[in-house]
Tab-separated table of C-alpha atoms and ligand atoms in Angstrom:
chain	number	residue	atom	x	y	z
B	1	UNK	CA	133.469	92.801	89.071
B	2	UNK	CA	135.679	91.305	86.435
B	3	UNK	CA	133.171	92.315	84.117
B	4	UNK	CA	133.581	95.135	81.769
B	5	UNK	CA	131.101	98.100	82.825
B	6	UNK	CA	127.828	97.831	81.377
B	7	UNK	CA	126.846	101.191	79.314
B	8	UNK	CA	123.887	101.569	80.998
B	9	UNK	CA	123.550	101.277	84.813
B	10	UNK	CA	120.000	100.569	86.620
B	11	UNK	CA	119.865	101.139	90.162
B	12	UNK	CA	117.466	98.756	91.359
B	13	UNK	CA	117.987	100.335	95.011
B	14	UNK	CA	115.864	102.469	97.471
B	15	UNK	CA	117.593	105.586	96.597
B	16	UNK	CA	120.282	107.020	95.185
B	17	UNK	CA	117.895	105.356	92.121
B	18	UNK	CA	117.850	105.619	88.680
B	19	UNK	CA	117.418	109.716	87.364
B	20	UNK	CA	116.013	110.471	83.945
B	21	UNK	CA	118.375	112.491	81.881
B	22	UNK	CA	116.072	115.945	82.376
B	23	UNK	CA	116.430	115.978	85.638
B	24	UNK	CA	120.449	115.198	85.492
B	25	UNK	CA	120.569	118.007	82.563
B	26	UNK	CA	118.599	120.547	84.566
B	27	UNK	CA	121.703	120.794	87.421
B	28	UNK	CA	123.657	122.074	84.529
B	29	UNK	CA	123.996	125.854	85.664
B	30	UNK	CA	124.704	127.781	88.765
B	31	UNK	CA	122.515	129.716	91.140
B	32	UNK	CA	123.172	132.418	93.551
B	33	UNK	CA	121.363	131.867	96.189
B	34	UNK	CA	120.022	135.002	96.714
B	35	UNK	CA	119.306	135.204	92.948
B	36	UNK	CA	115.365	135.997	92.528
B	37	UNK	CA	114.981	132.835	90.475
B	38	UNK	CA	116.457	130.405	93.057
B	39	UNK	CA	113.918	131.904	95.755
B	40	UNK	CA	111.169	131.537	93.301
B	41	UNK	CA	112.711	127.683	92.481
B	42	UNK	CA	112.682	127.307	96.526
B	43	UNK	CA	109.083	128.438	97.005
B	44	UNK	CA	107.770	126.315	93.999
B	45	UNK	CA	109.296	123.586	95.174
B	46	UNK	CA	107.500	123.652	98.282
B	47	UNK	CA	104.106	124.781	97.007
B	48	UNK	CA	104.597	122.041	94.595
B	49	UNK	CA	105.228	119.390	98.031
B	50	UNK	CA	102.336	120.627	100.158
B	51	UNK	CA	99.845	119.826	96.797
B	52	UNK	CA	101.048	116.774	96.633
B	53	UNK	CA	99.109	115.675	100.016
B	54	UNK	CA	96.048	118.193	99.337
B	55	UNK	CA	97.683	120.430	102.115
B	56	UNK	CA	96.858	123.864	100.440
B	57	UNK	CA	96.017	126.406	103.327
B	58	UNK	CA	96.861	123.779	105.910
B	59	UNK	CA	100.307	123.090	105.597
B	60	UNK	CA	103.884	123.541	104.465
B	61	UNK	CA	106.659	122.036	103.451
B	62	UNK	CA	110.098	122.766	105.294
B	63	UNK	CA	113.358	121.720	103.118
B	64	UNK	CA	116.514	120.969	104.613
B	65	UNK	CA	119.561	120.114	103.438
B	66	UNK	CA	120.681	116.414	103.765
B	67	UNK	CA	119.950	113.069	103.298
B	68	UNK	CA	116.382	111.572	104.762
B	69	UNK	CA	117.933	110.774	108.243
B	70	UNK	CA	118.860	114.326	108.365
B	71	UNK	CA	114.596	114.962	107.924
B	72	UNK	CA	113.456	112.788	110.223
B	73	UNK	CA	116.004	113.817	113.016
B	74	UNK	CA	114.575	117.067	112.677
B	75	UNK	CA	111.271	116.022	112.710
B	76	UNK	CA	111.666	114.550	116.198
B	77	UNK	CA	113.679	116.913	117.535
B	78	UNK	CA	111.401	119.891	116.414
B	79	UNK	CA	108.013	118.822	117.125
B	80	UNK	CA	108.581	116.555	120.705
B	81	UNK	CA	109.386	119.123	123.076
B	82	UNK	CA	111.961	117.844	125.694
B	83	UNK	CA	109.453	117.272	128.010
B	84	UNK	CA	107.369	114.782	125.452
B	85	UNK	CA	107.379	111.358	124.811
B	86	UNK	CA	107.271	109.505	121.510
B	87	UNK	CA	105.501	106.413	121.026
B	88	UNK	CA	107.434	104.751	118.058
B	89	UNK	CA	105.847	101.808	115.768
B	90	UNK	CA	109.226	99.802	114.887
B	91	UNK	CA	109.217	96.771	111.885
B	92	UNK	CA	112.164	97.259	110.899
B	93	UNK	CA	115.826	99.238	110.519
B	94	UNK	CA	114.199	102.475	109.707
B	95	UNK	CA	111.954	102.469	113.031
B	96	UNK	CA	115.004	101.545	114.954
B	97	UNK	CA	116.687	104.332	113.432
B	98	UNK	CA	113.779	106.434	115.122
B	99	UNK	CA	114.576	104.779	118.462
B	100	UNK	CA	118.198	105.847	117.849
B	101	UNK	CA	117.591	109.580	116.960
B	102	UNK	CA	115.287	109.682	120.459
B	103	UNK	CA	118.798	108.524	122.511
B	104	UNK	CA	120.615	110.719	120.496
B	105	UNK	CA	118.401	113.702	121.207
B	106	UNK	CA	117.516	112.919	124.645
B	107	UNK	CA	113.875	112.282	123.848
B	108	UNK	CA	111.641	110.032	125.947
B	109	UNK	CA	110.167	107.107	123.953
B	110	UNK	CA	108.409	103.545	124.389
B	111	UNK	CA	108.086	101.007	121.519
B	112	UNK	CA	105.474	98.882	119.977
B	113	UNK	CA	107.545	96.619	117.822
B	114	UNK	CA	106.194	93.817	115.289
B	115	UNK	CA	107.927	91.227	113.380
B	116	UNK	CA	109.422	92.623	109.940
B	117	UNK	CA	106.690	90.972	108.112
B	118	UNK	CA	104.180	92.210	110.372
B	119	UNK	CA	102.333	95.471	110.070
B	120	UNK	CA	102.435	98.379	112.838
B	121	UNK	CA	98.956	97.730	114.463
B	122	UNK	CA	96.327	100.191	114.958
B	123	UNK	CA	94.881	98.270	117.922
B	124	UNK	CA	98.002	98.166	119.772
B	125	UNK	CA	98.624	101.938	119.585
B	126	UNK	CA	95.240	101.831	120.580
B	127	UNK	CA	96.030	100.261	124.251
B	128	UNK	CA	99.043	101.896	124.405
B	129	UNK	CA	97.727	105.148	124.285
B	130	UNK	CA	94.447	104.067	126.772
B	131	UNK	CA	98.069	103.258	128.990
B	132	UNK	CA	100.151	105.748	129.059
B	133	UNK	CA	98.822	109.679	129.492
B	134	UNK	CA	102.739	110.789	129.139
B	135	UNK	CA	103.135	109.813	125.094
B	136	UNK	CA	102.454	112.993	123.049
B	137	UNK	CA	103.222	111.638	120.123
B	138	UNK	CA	103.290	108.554	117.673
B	139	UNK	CA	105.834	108.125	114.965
B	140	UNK	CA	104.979	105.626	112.427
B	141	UNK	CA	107.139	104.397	108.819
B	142	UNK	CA	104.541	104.909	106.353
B	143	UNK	CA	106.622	101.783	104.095
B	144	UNK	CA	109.372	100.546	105.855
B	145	UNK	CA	111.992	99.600	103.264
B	146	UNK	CA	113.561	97.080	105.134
B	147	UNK	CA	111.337	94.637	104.218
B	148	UNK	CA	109.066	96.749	101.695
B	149	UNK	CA	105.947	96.414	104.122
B	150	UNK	CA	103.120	98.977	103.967
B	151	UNK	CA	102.136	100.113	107.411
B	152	UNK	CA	98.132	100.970	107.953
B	153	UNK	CA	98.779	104.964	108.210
B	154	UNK	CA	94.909	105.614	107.961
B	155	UNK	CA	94.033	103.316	110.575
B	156	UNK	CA	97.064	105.058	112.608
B	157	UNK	CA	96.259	108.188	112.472
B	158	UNK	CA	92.558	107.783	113.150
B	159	UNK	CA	93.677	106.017	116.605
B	160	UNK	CA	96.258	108.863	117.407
B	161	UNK	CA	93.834	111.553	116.522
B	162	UNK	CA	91.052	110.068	118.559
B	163	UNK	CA	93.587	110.522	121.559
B	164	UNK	CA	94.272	113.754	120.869
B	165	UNK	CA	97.894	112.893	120.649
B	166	UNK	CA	100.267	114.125	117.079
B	167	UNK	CA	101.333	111.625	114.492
B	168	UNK	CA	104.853	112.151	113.080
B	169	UNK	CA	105.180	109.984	109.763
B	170	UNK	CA	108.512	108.932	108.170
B	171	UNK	CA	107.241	108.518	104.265
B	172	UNK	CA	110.705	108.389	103.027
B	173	UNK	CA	110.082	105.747	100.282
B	174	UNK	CA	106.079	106.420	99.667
B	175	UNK	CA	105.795	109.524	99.420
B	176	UNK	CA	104.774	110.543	95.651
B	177	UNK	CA	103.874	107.373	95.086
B	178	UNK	CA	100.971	106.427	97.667
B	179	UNK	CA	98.081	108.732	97.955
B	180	UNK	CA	98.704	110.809	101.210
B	181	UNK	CA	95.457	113.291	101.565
B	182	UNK	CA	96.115	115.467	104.441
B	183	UNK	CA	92.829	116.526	104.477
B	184	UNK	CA	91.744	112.825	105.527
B	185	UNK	CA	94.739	111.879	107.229
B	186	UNK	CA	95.448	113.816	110.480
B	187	UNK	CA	99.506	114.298	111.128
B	188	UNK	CA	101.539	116.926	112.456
B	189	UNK	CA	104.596	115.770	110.289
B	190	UNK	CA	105.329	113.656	107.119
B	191	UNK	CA	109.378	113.553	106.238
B	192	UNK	CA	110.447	112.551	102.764
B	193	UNK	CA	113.807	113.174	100.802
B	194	UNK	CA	114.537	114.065	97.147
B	195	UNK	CA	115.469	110.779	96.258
B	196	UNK	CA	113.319	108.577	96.070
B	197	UNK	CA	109.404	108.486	94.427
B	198	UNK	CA	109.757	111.723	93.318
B	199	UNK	CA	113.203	110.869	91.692
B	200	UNK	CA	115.258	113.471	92.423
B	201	UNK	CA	119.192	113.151	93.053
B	202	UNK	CA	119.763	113.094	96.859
B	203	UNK	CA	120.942	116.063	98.895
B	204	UNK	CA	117.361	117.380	100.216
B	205	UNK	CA	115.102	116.419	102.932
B	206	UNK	CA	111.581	117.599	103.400
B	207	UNK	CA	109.190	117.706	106.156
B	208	UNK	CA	105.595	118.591	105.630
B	209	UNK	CA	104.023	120.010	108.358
B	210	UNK	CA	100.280	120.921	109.604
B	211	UNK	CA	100.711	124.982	109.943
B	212	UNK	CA	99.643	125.407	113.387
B	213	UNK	CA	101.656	122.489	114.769
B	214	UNK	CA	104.433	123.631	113.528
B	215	UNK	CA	104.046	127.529	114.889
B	216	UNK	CA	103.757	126.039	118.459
B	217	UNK	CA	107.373	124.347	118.180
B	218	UNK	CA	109.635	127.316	118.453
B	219	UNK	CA	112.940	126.415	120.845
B	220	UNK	CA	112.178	122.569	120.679
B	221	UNK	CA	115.078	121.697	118.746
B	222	UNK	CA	118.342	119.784	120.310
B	223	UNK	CA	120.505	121.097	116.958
B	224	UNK	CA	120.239	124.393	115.223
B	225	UNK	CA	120.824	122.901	112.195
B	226	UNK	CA	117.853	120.566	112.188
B	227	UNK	CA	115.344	123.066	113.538
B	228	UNK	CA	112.510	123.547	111.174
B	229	UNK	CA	110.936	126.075	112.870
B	230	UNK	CA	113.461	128.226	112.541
B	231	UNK	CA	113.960	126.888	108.895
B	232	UNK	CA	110.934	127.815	107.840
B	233	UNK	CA	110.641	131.094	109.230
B	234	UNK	CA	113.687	132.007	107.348
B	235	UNK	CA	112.257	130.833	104.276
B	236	UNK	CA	109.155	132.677	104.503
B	237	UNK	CA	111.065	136.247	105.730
B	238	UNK	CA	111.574	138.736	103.009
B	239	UNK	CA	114.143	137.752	101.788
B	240	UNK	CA	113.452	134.255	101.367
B	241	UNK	CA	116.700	132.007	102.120
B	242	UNK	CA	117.474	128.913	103.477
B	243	UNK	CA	119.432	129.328	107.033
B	244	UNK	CA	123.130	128.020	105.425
B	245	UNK	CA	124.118	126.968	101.766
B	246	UNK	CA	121.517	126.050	99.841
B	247	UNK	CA	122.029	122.477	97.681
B	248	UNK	CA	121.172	124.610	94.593
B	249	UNK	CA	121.958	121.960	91.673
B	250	UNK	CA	119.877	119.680	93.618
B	251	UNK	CA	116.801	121.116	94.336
B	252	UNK	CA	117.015	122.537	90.724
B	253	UNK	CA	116.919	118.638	89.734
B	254	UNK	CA	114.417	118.391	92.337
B	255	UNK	CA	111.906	120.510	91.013
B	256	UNK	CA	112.538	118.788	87.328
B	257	UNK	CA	112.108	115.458	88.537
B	258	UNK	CA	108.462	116.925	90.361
B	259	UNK	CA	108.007	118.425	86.487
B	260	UNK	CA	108.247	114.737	85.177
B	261	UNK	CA	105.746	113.359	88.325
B	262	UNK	CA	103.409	115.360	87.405
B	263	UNK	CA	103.514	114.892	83.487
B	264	UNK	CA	103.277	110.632	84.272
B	265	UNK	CA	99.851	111.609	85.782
B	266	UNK	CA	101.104	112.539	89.459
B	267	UNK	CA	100.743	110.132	92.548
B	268	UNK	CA	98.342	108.070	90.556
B	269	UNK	CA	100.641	107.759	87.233
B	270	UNK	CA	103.404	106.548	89.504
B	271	UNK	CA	101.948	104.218	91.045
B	272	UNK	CA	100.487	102.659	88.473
B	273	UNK	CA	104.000	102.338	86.640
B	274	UNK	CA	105.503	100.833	90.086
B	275	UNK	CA	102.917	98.794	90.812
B	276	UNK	CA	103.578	97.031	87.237
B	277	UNK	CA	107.274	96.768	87.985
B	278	UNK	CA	106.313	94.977	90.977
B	279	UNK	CA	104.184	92.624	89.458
B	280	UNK	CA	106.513	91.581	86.574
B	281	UNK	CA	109.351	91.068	89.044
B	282	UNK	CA	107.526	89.059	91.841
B	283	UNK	CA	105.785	86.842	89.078
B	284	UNK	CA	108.729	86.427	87.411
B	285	UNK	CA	111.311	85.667	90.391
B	286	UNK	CA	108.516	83.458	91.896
B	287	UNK	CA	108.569	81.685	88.576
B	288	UNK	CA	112.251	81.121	88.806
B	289	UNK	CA	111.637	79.303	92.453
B	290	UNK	CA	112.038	82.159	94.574
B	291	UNK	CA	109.860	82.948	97.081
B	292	UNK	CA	109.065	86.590	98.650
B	293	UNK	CA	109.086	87.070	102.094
B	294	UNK	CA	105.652	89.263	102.081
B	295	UNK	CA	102.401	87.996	101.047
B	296	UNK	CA	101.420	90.291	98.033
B	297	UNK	CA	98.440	92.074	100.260
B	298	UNK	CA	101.514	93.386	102.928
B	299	UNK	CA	103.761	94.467	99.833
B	300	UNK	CA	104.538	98.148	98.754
B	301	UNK	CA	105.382	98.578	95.273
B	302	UNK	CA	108.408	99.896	96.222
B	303	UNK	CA	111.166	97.550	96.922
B	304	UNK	CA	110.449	93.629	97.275
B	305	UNK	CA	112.648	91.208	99.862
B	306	UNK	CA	113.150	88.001	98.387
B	307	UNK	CA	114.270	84.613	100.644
B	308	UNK	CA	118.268	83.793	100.042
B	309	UNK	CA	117.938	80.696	97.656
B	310	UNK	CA	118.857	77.112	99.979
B	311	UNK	CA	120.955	75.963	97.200
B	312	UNK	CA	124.647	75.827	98.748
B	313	UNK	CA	125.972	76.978	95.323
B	314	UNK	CA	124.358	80.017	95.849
B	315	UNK	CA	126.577	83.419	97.010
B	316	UNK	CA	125.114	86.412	96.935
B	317	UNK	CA	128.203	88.303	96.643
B	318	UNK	CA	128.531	86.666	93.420
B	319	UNK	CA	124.585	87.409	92.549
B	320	UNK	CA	125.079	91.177	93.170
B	321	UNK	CA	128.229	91.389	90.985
B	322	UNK	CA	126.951	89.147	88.268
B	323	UNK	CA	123.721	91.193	88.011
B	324	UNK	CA	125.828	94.441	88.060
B	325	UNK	CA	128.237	93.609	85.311
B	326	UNK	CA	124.941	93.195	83.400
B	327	UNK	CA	123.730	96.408	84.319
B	328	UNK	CA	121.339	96.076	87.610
B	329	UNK	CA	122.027	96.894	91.102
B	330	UNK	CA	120.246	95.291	93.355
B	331	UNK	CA	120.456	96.017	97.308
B	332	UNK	CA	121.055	93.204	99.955
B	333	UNK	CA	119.160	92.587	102.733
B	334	UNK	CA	118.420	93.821	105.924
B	335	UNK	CA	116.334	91.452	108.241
B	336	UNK	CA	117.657	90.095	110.907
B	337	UNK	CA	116.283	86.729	110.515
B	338	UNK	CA	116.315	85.397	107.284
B	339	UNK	CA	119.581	85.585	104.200
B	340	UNK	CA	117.369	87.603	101.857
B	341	UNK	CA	118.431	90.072	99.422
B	342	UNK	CA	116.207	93.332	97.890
B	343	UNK	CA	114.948	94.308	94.524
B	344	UNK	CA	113.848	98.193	94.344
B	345	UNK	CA	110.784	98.714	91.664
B	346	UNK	CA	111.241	102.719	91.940
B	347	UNK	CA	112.884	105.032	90.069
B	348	UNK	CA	112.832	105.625	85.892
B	349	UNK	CA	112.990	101.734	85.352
B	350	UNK	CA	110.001	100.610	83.366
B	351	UNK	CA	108.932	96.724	81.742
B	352	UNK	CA	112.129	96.764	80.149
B	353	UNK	CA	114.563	96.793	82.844
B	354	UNK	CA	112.418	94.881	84.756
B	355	UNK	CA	112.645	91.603	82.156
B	356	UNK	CA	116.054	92.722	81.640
B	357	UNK	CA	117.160	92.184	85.272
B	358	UNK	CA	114.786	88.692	85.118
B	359	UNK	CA	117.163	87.477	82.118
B	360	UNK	CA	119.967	87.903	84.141
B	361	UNK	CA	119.199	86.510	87.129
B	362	UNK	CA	118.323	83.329	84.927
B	363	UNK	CA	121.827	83.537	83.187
B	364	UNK	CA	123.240	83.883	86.908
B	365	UNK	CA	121.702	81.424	88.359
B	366	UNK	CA	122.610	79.339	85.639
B	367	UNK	CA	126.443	80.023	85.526
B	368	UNK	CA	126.703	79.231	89.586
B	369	UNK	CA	124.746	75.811	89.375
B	370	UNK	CA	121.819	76.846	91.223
B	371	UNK	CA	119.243	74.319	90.756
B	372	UNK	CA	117.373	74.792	94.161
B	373	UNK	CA	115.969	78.840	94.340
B	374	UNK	CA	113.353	78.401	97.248
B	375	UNK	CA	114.386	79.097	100.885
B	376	UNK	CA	115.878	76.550	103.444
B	377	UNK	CA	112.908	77.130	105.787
B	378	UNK	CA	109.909	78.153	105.421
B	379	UNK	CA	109.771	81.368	106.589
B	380	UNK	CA	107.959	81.640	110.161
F	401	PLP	C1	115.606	105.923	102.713
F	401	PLP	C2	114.848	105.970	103.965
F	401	PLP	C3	115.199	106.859	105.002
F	401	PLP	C4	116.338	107.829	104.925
F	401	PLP	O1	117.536	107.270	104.629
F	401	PLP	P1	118.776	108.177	104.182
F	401	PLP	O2	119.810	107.155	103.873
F	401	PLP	O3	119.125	109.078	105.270
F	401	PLP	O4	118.304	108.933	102.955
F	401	PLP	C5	114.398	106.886	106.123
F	401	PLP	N1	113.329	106.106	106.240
F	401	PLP	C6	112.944	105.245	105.260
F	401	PLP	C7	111.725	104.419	105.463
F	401	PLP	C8	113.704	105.152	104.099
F	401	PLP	O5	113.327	104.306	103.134
């Protein structure tokens, strides 16, 4: 904090994250909104969505203005009728957050919840379906950032389609870069936001949904904002709008950042570049003493949760704003029963901000006196 600001700032966080200067560059201009080049911009943008899962003829995408919350609320509230109930798969904040949004909206629901560093289990939905005749549908976080666990969507949906019952997927922070085939996977909604895989500066949800699913939900909604039916049936009238004011800038840096996805080589090209982020930061923090809180087979390439070091010299307030004044924002934890603190790999951070960040969490470490990095219990 006393620190001078670094020149260069790497968000090493779930989102806002680190934009290339294209896509920052290409919200330098206005749009009307009924101008015939944002419409065109608008319907790219969610052709460009619906390939991303192999959805072509099957589904579309439904933008809404907003953060991801703002996508998933609508999700819920649009495709479980008020006389559903929502089976939701909760490991973490972000599946709590689910539970929350059914309160909210007046939506019955039952849990399956696992231990953050436990996966959502196929099995379990599995009995719980066999149970319970009144669940309609299943909502399952695809990665749940909280801890940076990968759920078993495949296995998920096959279970949930095999009891005829709809899967409603939060991909917020895997979407563009996990392979999502729609034509293998069987949901009736997938919500994601501008902001994170994809790269985009926030401002716009997105829910992709399967076609006919989504014609049958007309008057489901608890908020007229968040209805996607209605959303989408604007968006596909003649003239093409979005309901209210369109986040012009941002889904102009939206459709740059989906210019630069595809140019690294798509989901695939992403991947690959996150899933070497990954690797240089857990091999390098684990050779510093620390120890992850995932085995590497649970871990998304996404964001990793390291264990709070034992050493009583140790304060992560003075961590974060050591590593910031060197340029890196990290993101502290969120379990509930472990001091742990998070390290996003997403975003346009490559090998060189990764070592970067590694060298200053040595020089950190060094300056408070920690000697002793690994936890002060092994974790359960
Ligand atoms: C980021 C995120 C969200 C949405 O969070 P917002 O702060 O509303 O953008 C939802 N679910 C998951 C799993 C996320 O990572």
């Amino acid at each position: 904090m006393a620190a001078a600001r670094p020149k260069e700032i790497f968000l090493l966080t779930p989102g806002p994250l680190t934009t290339s200067k294209a896509t920052r560059t290409a919200m330098m201009r206005d749009w009307g909104s009924r101008d015939t080049d944002f419409r065109d911009l608008t319907q790219r943008v969610r052709a460009r969505l619906v390939a991303l899962v192999h959805g072509q003829g099957s589904h579309v995408a439904v933008p809404l203005q907003g953060s991801g919350t703002f996508a998933v609320e609508a999700m819920i509230g649009t495709f479980v009728p008020k006389s559903g109930k929502l089976l939701i798969l909760v490991n973490g904040a972000y599946g709590q957050r689910m539970v929350k949004i059914c309160q909210v909206a007046g939506r019955a629901h039952a849990v399956i919840e696992t231990a953050e560093d436990v996966p959502a289990s196929a099995q379990q939905v599995e009995a719980a379906l066999g149970a319970d005749p009144a669940i309609t549908h299943v909502a399952v976080i695809h990665c749940e950032t909280t801890s940076g666990i990968i759920n078993p969507l495949a296995e998920i949906a096959a279970v949930v389609e095999r009891h005829g019952r709809a899967l409603l997927v939060d991909s917020m922070s895997a979407f563009g870069a996990v392979e999502i085939d729609a034509r293998r996977i069987r949901f009736d909604a997938l919500a994601a936001s501008s902001n994170k895989c994809i790269e985009g500066v926030p401002g716009i949800g997105f829910v992709i949904c399967r076609t006919t699913a989504l014609d049958k939900t007309a008057g489901n909604a608890h908020a007229l904002s968040l209805d996607l039916h209605d959303q989408r049936i604007y968006m596909e009238k003649s003239g093409q709008q979005w309901r209210f004011t369109p986040p012009t800038h941002v889904l102009a840096a939206f459709d740059a950042a989906l210019d630069q996805h595809e140019s690294e080589g798509g989901v695939k090209g992403r991947n690959a570049r996150y899933a070497r982020n990954c690797k240089i930061l857990v091999d390098g923090m684990r050779s510093l003493g620390f120890v992850t809180l995932l085995p590497d087979h649970l871990q998304a390439p996404i964001i990793v949760t390291f264990h709070q070091p034992a050493d009583p010299r140790f304060h992560f307030e003075t961590f974060y704003n050591s590593l910031a004044a060197h340029g890196y924002v990290i993101y502290p934890g969120k379990l509930t029963k472990a001091d742990s603190f998070r390290i996003g790999c997403i975003g346009q951070v490559h090998e060189a901000q990764m070592t970067g960040l590694l060298d200053a969490v040595k020089t950190c470490l060094r300056d408070m006196g920690v000697t002793e990095t690994g936890p002060a219990k092994r974790a359960a």
